[in-house]
Short mmCIF file of C-alpha atoms in Angstrom, two decimals:
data_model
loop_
_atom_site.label_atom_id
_atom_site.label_comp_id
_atom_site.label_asym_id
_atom_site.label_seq_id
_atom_site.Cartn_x
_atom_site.Cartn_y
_atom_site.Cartn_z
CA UNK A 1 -4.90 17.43 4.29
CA UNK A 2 -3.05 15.61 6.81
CA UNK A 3 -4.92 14.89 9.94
CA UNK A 4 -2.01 15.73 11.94
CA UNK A 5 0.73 18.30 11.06
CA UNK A 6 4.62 18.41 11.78
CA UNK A 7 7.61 20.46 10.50
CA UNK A 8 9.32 17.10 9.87
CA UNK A 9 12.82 19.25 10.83
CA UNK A 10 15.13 18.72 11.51
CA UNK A 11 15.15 21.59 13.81
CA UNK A 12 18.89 22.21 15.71
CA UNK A 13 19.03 24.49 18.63
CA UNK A 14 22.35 24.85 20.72
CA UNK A 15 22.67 23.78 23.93
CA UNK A 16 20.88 25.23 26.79
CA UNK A 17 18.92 27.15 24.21
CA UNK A 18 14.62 26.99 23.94
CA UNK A 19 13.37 24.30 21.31
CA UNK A 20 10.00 24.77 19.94
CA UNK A 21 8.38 22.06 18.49
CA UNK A 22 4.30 22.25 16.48
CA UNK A 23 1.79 20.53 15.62
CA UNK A 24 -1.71 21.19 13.76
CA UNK A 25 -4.47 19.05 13.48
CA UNK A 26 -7.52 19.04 11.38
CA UNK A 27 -10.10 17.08 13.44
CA UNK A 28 -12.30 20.51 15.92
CA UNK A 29 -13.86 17.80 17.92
CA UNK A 30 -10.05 16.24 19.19
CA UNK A 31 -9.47 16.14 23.09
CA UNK A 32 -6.60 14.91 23.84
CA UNK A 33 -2.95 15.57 22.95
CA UNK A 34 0.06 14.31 23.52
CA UNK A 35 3.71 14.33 23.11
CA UNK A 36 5.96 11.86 22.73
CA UNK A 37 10.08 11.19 22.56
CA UNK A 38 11.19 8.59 20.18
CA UNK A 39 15.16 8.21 20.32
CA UNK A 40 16.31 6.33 17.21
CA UNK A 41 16.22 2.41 16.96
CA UNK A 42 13.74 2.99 20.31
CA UNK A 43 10.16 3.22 21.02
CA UNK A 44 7.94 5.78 21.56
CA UNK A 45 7.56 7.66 24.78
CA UNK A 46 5.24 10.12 26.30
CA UNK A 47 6.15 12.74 27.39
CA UNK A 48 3.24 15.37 27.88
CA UNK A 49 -0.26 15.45 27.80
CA UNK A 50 -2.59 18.09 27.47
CA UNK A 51 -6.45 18.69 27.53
CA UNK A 52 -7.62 22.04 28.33
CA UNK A 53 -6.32 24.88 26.56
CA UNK A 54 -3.41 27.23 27.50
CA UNK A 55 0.01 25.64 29.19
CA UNK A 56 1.14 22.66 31.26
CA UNK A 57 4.20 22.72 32.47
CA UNK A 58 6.76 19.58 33.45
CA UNK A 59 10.24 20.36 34.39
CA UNK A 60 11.91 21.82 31.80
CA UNK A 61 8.70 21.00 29.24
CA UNK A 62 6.07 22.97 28.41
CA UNK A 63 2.97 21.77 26.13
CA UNK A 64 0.87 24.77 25.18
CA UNK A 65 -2.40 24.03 23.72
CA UNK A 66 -4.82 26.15 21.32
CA UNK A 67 -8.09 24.86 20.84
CA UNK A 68 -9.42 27.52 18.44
CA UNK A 69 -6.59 27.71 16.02
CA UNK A 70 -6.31 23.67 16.25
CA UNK A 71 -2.42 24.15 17.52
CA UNK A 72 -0.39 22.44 20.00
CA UNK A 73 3.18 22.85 20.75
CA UNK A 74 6.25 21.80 22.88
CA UNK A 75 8.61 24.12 24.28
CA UNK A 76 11.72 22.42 26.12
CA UNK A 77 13.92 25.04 27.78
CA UNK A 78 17.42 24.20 28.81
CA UNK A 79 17.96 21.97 25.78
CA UNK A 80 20.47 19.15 26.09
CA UNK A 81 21.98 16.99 24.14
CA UNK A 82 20.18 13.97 25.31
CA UNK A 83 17.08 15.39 24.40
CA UNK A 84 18.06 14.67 20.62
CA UNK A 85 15.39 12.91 19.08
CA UNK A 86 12.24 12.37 17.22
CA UNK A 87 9.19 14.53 18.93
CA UNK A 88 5.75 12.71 18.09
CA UNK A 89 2.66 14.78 18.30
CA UNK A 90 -0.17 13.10 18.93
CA UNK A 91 -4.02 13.17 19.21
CA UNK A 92 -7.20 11.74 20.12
CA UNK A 93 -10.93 11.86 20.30
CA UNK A 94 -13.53 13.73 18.41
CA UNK A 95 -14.43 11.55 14.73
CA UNK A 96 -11.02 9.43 15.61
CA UNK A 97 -12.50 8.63 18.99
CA UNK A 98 -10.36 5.47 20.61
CA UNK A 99 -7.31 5.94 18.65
CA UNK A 100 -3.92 7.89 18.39
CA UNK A 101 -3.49 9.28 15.63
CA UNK A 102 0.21 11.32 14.83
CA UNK A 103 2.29 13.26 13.25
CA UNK A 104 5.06 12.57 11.31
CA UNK A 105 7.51 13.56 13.72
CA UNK A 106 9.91 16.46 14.10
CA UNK A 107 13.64 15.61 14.19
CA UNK A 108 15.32 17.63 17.51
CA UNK A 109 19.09 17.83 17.19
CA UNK A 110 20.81 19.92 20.07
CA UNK A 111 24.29 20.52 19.81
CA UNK A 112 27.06 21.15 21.97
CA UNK B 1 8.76 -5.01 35.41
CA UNK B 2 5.79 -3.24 34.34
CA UNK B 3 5.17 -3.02 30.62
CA UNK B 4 4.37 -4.12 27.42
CA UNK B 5 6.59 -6.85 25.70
CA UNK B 6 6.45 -7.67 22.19
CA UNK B 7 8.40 -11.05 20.57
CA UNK B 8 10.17 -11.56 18.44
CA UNK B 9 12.39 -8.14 18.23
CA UNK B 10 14.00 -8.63 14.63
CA UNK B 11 12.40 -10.68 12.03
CA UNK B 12 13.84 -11.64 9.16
CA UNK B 13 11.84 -13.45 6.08
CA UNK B 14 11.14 -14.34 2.58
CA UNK B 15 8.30 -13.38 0.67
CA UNK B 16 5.58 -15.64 0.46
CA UNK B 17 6.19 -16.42 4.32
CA UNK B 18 3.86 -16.56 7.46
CA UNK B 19 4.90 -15.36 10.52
CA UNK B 20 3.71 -13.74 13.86
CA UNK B 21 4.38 -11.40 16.93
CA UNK B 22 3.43 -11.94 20.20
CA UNK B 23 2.39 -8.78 22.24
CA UNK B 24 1.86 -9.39 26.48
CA UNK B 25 1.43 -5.68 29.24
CA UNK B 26 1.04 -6.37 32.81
CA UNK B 27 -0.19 -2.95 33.03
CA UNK B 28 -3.31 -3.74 34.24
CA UNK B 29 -4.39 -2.03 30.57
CA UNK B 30 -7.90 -3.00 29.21
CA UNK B 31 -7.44 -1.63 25.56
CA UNK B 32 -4.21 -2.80 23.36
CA UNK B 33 -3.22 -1.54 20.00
CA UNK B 34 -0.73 -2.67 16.93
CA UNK B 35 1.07 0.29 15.07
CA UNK B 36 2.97 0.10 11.96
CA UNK B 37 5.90 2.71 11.81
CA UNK B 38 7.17 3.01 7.99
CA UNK B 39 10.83 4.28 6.97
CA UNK B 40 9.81 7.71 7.40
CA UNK B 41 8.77 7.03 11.17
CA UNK B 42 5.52 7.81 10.51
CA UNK B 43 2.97 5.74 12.52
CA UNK B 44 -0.27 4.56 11.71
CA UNK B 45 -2.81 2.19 13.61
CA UNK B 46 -3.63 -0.97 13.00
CA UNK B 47 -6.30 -2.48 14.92
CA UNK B 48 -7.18 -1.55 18.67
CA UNK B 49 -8.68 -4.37 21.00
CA UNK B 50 -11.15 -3.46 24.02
CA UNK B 51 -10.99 -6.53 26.62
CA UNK B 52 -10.42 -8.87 23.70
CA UNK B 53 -12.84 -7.05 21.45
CA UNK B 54 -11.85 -5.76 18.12
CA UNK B 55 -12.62 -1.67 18.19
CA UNK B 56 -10.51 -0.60 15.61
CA UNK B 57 -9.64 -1.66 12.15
CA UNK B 58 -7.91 0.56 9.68
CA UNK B 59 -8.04 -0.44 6.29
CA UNK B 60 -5.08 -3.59 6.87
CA UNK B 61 -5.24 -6.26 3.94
CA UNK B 62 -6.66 -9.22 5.38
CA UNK B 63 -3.49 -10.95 5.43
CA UNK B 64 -3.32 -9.20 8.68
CA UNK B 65 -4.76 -10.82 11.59
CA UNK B 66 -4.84 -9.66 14.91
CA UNK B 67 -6.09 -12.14 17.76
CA UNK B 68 -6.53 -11.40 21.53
CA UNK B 69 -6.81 -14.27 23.87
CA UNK B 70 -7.12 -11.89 26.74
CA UNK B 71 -6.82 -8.11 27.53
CA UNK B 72 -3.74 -8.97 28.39
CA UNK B 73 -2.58 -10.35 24.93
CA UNK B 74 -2.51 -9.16 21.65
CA UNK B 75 -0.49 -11.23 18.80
CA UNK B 76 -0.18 -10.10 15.15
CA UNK B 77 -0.52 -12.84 12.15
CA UNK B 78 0.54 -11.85 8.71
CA UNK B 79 0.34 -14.33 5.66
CA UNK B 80 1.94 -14.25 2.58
CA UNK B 81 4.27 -11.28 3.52
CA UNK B 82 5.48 -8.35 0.99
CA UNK B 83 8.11 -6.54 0.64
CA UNK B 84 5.72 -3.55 1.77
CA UNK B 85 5.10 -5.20 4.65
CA UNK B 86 8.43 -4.07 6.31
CA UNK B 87 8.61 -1.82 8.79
CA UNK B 88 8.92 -1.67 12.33
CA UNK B 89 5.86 -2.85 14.25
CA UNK B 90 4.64 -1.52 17.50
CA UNK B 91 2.48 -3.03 20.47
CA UNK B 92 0.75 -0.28 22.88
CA UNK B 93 -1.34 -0.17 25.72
CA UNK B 94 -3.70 2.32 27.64
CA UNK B 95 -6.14 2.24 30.47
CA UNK B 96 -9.35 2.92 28.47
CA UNK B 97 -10.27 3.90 25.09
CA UNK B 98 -10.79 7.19 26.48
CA UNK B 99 -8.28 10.11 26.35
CA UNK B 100 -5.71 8.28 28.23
CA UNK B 101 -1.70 8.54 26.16
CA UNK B 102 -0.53 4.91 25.56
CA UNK B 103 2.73 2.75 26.86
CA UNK B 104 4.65 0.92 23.89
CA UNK B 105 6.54 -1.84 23.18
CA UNK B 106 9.57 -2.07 22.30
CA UNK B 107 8.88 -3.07 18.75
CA UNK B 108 9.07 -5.29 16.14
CA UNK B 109 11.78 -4.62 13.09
CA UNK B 110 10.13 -6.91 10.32
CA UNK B 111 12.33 -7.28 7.00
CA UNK B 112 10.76 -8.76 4.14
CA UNK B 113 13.35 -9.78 1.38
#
């Protein structure tokens, strides 16, 4: 089992529609999650963050974070174009204390 | 600028080769990391330094060797490179080892022909 889950995509919404992005993970004892952007030929960069359950909210992002069923997910409302990319879940603490560990990535494509 | 610089950007060798990447934040960052991203963009640590302690070492062949001459600094040696060994390679950053989400580099496209 992979210690962090994706739907590798790729996922295409319309523009101005709701993307919605997931992530599992296997390891109970993780704290911290995270979400990052990765445009293509660029690095990686975070976007959210998220440590407590329920939602966190930043602009037109929303992380949403489930403890119990070991789920964490991205919602980004208003999609646009530029937000075409590679969405990076990622997470730390518990046995993989110190470390990121991620996802494989889900591919975003928002059309016009 | 603030951030964490990697050289050089594109590498291109033989196999058989030596070669090495130079890594530098001004972040202020105590902890700094080296990622390898494969062709599916998945990415996967390396090593993680502490204030030039090695924390973190995920099983790397040992023709991988990371040095730290400061918490500052991270550089990346690799002997005798593979073909395997391309892939892009990524520098990072964070405050503590704690919960904190890291700042990247820009990267490191290594091709091994």
């Amino acid at each position: 089992q992979k210690e962090v889950e994706q739907n590798s995509g790729p996922l295409s919404v319309p523009e101005g529609a709701i993307a919605s992005l997931n992530c599992t993970y296997s390891d109970r004892g993780s704290q911290s999650f995270f979400w990052y952007r990765q445009y293509s030929g660029k690095s990686p960069e975070l976007i959210m963050s998220i440590y407590s359950n329920g939602d966190k909210e930043d602009g037109r992002f929303t992380a949403q974070l489930n403890k119990a069923s070991q789920y964490v997910s991205l919602l980004i409302r208003d999609s646009q174009p530029s937000d075409s990319a590679t969405y990076l879940c990622a997470v730390a603490g518990g046995t993989s204390y110190g470390k990121l560990t991620f996802g494989q990535g889900t591919i975003l494509t928002v059309h016009p | 600028d603030t951030a964490v610089s990697q050289t050089p950007k594109y590498l291109v060798t033989q196999m058989g080769n030596d070669k090495s990447i130079k890594c530098e934040q001004n972040l202020g960052h105590d902890t700094m990391y080296w990622y390898k991203q494969d062709s599916k963009k998945f990415l996967k640590i390396m090593f993680s330094y502490n204030n030039k302690e090695l924390i973190i070492n995920e099983t790397v062949p040992n023709r991988f060797s990371p040095k730290s001459p400061d918490k500052a600094h991270l550089n990346l040696h690799i002997n005798s490179l593979e073909l395997g060994d391309s892939a892009v390679y990524f520098c990072a950053s964070s405050q503590t080892t704690g919960p904190y989400g890291y700042t990247f580099g820009s990267g490191t496209r290594l091709t091994v022909v």
